[in-house]
Short mmCIF file of C-alpha atoms and ligand atoms in Angstrom, two decimals:
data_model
loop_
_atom_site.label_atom_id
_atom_site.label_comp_id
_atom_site.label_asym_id
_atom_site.label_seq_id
_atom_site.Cartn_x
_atom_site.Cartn_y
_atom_site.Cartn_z
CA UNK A 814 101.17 105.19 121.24
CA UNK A 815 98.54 106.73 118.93
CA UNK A 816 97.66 105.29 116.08
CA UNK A 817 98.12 108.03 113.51
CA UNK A 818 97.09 106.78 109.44
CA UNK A 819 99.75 108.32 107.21
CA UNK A 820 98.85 111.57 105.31
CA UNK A 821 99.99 112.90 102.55
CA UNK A 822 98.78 116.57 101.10
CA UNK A 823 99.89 118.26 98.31
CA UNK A 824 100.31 122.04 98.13
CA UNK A 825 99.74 123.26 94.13
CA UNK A 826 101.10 127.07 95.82
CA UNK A 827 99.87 129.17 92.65
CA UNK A 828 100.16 126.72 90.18
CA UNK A 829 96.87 125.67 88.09
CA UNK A 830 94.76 126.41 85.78
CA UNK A 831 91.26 124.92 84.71
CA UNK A 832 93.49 122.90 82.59
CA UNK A 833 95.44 121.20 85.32
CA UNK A 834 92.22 119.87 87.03
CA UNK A 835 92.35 117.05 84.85
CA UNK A 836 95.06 115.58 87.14
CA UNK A 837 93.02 115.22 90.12
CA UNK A 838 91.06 112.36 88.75
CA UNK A 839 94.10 109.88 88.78
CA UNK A 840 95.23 111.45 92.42
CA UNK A 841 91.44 111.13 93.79
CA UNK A 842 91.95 106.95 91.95
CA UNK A 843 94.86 105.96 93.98
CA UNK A 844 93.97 107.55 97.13
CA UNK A 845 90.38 105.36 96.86
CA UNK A 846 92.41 102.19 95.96
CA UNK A 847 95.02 102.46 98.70
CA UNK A 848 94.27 101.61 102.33
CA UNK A 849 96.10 103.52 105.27
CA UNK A 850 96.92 106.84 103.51
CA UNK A 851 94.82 109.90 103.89
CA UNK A 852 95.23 112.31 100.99
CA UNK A 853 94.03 116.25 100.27
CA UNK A 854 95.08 118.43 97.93
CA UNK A 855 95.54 122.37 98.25
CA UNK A 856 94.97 123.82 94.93
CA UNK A 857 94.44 127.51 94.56
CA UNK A 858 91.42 128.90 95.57
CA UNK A 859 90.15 129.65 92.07
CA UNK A 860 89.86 125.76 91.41
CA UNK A 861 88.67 124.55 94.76
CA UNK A 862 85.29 124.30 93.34
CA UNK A 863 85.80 122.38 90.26
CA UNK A 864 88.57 120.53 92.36
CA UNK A 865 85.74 119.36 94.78
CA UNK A 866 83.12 118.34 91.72
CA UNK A 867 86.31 116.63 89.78
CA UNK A 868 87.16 114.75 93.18
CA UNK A 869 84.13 114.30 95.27
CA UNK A 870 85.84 112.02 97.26
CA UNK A 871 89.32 113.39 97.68
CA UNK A 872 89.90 116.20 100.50
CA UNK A 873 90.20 119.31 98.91
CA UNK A 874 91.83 122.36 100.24
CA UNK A 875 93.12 125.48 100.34
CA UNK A 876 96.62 127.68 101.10
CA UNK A 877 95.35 130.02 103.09
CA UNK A 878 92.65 131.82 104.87
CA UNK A 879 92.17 135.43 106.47
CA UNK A 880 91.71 135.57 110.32
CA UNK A 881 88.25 137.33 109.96
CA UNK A 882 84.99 136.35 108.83
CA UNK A 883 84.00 139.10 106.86
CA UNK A 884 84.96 142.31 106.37
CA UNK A 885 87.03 145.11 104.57
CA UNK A 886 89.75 143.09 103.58
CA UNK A 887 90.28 143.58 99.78
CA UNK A 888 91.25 140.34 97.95
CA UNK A 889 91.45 138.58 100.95
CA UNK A 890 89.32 134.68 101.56
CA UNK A 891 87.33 133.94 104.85
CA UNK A 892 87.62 130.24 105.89
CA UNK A 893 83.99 130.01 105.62
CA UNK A 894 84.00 131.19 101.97
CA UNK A 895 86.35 128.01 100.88
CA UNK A 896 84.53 125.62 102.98
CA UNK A 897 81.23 127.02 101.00
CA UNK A 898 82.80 126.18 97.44
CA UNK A 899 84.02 122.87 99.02
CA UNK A 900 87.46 123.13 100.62
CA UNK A 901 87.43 120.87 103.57
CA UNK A 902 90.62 121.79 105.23
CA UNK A 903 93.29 124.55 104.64
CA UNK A 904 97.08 124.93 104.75
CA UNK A 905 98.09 127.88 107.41
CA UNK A 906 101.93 129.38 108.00
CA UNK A 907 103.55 128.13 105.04
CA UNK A 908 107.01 129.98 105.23
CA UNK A 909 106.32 131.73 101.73
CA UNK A 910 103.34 133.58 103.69
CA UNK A 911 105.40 134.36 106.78
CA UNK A 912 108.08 135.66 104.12
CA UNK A 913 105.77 137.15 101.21
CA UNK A 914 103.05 138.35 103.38
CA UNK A 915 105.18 139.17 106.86
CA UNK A 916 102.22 136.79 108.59
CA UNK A 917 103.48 136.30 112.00
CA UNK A 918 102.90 133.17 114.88
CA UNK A 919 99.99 135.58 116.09
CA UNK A 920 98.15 135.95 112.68
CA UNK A 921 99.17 132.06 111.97
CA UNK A 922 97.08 131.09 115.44
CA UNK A 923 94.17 133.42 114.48
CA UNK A 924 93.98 131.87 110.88
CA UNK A 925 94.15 128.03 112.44
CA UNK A 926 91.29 129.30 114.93
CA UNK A 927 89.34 131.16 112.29
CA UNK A 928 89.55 127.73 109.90
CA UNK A 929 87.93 125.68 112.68
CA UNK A 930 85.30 127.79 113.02
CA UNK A 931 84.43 127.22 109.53
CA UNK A 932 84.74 123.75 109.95
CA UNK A 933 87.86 123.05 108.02
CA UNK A 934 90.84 120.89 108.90
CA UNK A 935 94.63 122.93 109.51
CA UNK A 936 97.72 121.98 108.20
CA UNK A 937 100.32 124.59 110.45
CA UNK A 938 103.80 124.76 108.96
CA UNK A 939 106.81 125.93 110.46
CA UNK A 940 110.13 125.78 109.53
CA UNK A 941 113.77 127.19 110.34
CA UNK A 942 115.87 129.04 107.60
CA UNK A 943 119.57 127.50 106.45
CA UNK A 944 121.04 129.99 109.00
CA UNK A 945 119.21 129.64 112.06
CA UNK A 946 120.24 125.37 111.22
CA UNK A 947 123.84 126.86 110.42
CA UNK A 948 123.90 128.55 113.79
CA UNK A 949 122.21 125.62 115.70
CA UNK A 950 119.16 126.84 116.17
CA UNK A 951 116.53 124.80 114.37
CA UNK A 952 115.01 122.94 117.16
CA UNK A 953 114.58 126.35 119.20
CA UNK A 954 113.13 127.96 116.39
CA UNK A 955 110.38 125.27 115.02
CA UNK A 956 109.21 124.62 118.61
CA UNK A 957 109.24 128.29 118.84
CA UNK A 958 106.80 129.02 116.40
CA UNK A 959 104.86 125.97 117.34
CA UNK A 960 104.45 127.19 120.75
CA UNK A 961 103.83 130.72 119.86
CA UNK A 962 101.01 129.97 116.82
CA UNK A 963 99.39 126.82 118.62
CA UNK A 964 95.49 127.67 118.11
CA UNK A 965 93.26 127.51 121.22
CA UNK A 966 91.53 123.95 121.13
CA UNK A 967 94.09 122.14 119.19
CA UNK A 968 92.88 118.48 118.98
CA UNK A 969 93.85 115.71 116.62
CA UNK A 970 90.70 115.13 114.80
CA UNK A 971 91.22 118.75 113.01
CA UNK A 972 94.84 119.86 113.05
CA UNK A 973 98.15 118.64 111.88
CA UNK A 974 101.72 120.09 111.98
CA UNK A 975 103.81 120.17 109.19
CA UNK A 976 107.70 120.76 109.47
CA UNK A 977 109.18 122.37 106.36
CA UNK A 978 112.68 123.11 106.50
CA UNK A 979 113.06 126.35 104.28
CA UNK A 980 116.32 125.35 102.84
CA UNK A 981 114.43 122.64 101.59
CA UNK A 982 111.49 123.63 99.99
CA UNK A 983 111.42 123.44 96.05
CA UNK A 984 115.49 122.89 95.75
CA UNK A 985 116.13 119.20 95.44
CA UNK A 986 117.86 119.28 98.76
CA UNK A 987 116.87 117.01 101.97
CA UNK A 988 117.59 117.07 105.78
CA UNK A 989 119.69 113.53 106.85
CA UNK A 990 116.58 110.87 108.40
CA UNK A 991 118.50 112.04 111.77
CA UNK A 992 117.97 115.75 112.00
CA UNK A 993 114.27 115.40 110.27
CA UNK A 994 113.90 112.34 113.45
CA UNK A 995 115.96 114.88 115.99
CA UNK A 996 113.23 117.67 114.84
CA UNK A 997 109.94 115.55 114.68
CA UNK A 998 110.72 114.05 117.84
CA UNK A 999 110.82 117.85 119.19
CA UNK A 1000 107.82 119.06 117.79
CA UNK A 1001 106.31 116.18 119.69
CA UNK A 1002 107.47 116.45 122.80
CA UNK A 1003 106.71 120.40 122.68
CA UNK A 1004 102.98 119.27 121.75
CA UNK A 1005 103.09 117.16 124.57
CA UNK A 1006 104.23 119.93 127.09
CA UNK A 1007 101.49 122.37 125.37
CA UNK A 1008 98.25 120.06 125.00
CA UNK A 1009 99.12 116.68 126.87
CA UNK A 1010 97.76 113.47 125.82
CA UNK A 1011 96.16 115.17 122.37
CA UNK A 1012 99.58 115.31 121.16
CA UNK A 1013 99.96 111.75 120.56
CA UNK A 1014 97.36 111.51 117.95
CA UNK A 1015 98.59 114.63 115.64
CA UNK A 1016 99.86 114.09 112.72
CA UNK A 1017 103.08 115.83 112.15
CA UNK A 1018 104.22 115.68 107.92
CA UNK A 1019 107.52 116.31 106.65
CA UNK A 1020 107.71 119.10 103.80
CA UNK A 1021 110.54 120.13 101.38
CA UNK A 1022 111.38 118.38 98.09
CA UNK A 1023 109.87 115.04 99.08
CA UNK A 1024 109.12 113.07 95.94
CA UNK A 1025 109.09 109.34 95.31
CA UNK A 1026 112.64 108.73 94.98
CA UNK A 1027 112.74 109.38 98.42
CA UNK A 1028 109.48 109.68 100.75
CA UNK A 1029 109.87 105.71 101.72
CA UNK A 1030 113.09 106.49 103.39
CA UNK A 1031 111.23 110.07 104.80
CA UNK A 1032 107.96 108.49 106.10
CA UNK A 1033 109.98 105.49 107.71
CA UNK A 1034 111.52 107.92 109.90
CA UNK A 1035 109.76 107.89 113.69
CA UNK A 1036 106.97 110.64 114.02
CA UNK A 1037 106.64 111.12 110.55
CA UNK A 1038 103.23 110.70 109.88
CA UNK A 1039 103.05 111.78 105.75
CA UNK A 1040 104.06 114.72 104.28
CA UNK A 1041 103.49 118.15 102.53
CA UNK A 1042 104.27 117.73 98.85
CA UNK A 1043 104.95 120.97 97.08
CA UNK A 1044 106.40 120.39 92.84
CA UNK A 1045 105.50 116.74 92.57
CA UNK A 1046 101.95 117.30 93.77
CA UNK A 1047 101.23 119.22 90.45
CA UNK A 1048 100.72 116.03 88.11
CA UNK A 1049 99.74 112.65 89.17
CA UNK A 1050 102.71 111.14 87.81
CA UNK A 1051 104.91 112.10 90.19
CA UNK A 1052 102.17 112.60 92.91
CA UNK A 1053 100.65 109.04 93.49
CA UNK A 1054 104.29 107.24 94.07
CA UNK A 1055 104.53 109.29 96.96
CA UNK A 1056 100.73 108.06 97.89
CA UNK A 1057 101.47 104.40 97.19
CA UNK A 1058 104.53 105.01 99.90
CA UNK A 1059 102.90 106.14 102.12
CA UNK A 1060 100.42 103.41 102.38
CA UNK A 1061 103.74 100.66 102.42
CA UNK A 1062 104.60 102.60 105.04
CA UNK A 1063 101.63 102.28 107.35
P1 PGA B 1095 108.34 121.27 97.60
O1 PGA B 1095 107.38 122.23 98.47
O2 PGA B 1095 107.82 119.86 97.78
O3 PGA B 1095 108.20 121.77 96.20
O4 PGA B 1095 109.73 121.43 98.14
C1 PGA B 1095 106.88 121.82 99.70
C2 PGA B 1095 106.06 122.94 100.31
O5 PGA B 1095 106.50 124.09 100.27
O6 PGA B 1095 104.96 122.69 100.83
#
């Protein structure tokens, strides 16, 4: 099997001002200090810059790009406008764009395609709601989306998957280590049947109220390679204990 390093990325969403970038010192300390953890952080785009100078040698990213290079799309961000103030990878298809913005697998592929072309790394979420788990759907649904928003030229060196259960996301509640195995073990296979061998070396993250009461248990499970941390990536308090896991874990 693929050696895959743990990573861990935090998603601020659109939390942060200049104030908060004093937090990304600590976060950019442990992630030098620890061995076998990759770490980013996806602050909003208005601190990606100072992020970057703050952090020179943490990833920065962003939460979001448009599809499009250029054009007239008011208040919208080309990929190649965050890589230019220093983003080096970006967060596509979190479910509060599919929901808040209607983005769909479609726009989700062009935005992964559109990142690479700028150079930046993709995080690609996908997720099921509480009902389609309720009605047994989860597994069709995440692999699903996965197939449907897979960008052309997926490799391992640039993209990684992140499976975010909705139900999950920012209210305290956790899938059991079996469904999040059952799922990640899904997503794999369904890489596997969509890009062969390349599958083996993507990283696939867990996402949804992960914090460091419980991300040992999370990142033990099998083809959990890190995770997407949402409310305790916003201070380094809470943030590095999930880092320091993830490098046990490794
Ligand atoms: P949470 O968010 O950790 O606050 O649940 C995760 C995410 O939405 O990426």
């Amino acid at each position: 099997m693929a050696e895959r390093r743990k990573f861990i990325a935090g998603n601020w969403k659109m939390h942060g001002l200049g104030s908060s970038v004093s937090e990304i010192g600590p976060i950019a300390a442990a992630a030098d200090a620890l061995d076998g953890v990759d770490v980013a952080l996806c602050v909003p785009a208005t601190l990606i810059h100072r992020a970057a100078k703050a952090a020179p040698t943490l990833s920065i990213g962003a939460q979001d790009c448009h599809q499009e290079d250029a054009g007239a799309h008011t208040g919208c961000i080309s990929a190649a406008m965050l890589a230019e103030v220093g983003a080096s990878l970006t967060i596509v298809g979190h479910s509060e764009r599919r929901q808040d913005q209607h983005e769909s697998d479609a726009d989700i592929k062009a935005k992964a395609e559109a990142a690479r072309a700028a150079g930046l790394s993709v995080i690609l979420c996908c997720g099921e709601t509480e009902a389609e788990r309720d009605a047994g759907q989860a597994v069709s649904r995440v692999t699903d989306q996965i197939a449907a928003s897979m960008p052309d030229g997926a490799a391992a060196d640039w993209l990684t998957i992140a499976y975010e259960p909705i139900w999950a996301i920012g209210t305290g509640r956790v899938p059991g280590t079996d469904d999040v195995a059952e799922m990640h073990s899904a997503i794999r296979a369904k890489l596997r049947d969509l890009i062969g061998d390349e599958a083996e070396g993507i990283r696939i993250l867990y996402g949804g109220s992960m914090n460091g009461g419980n991300a040992a248990e999370l990142l033990a499970v099998g083809d959990v390679d890190g995770g997407l941390v949402g409310g305790a990536s916003l201070s380094a308090d809470k943030f590095v204990p999930i880092i320091e896991a993830a490098a046990k874990a490794s």
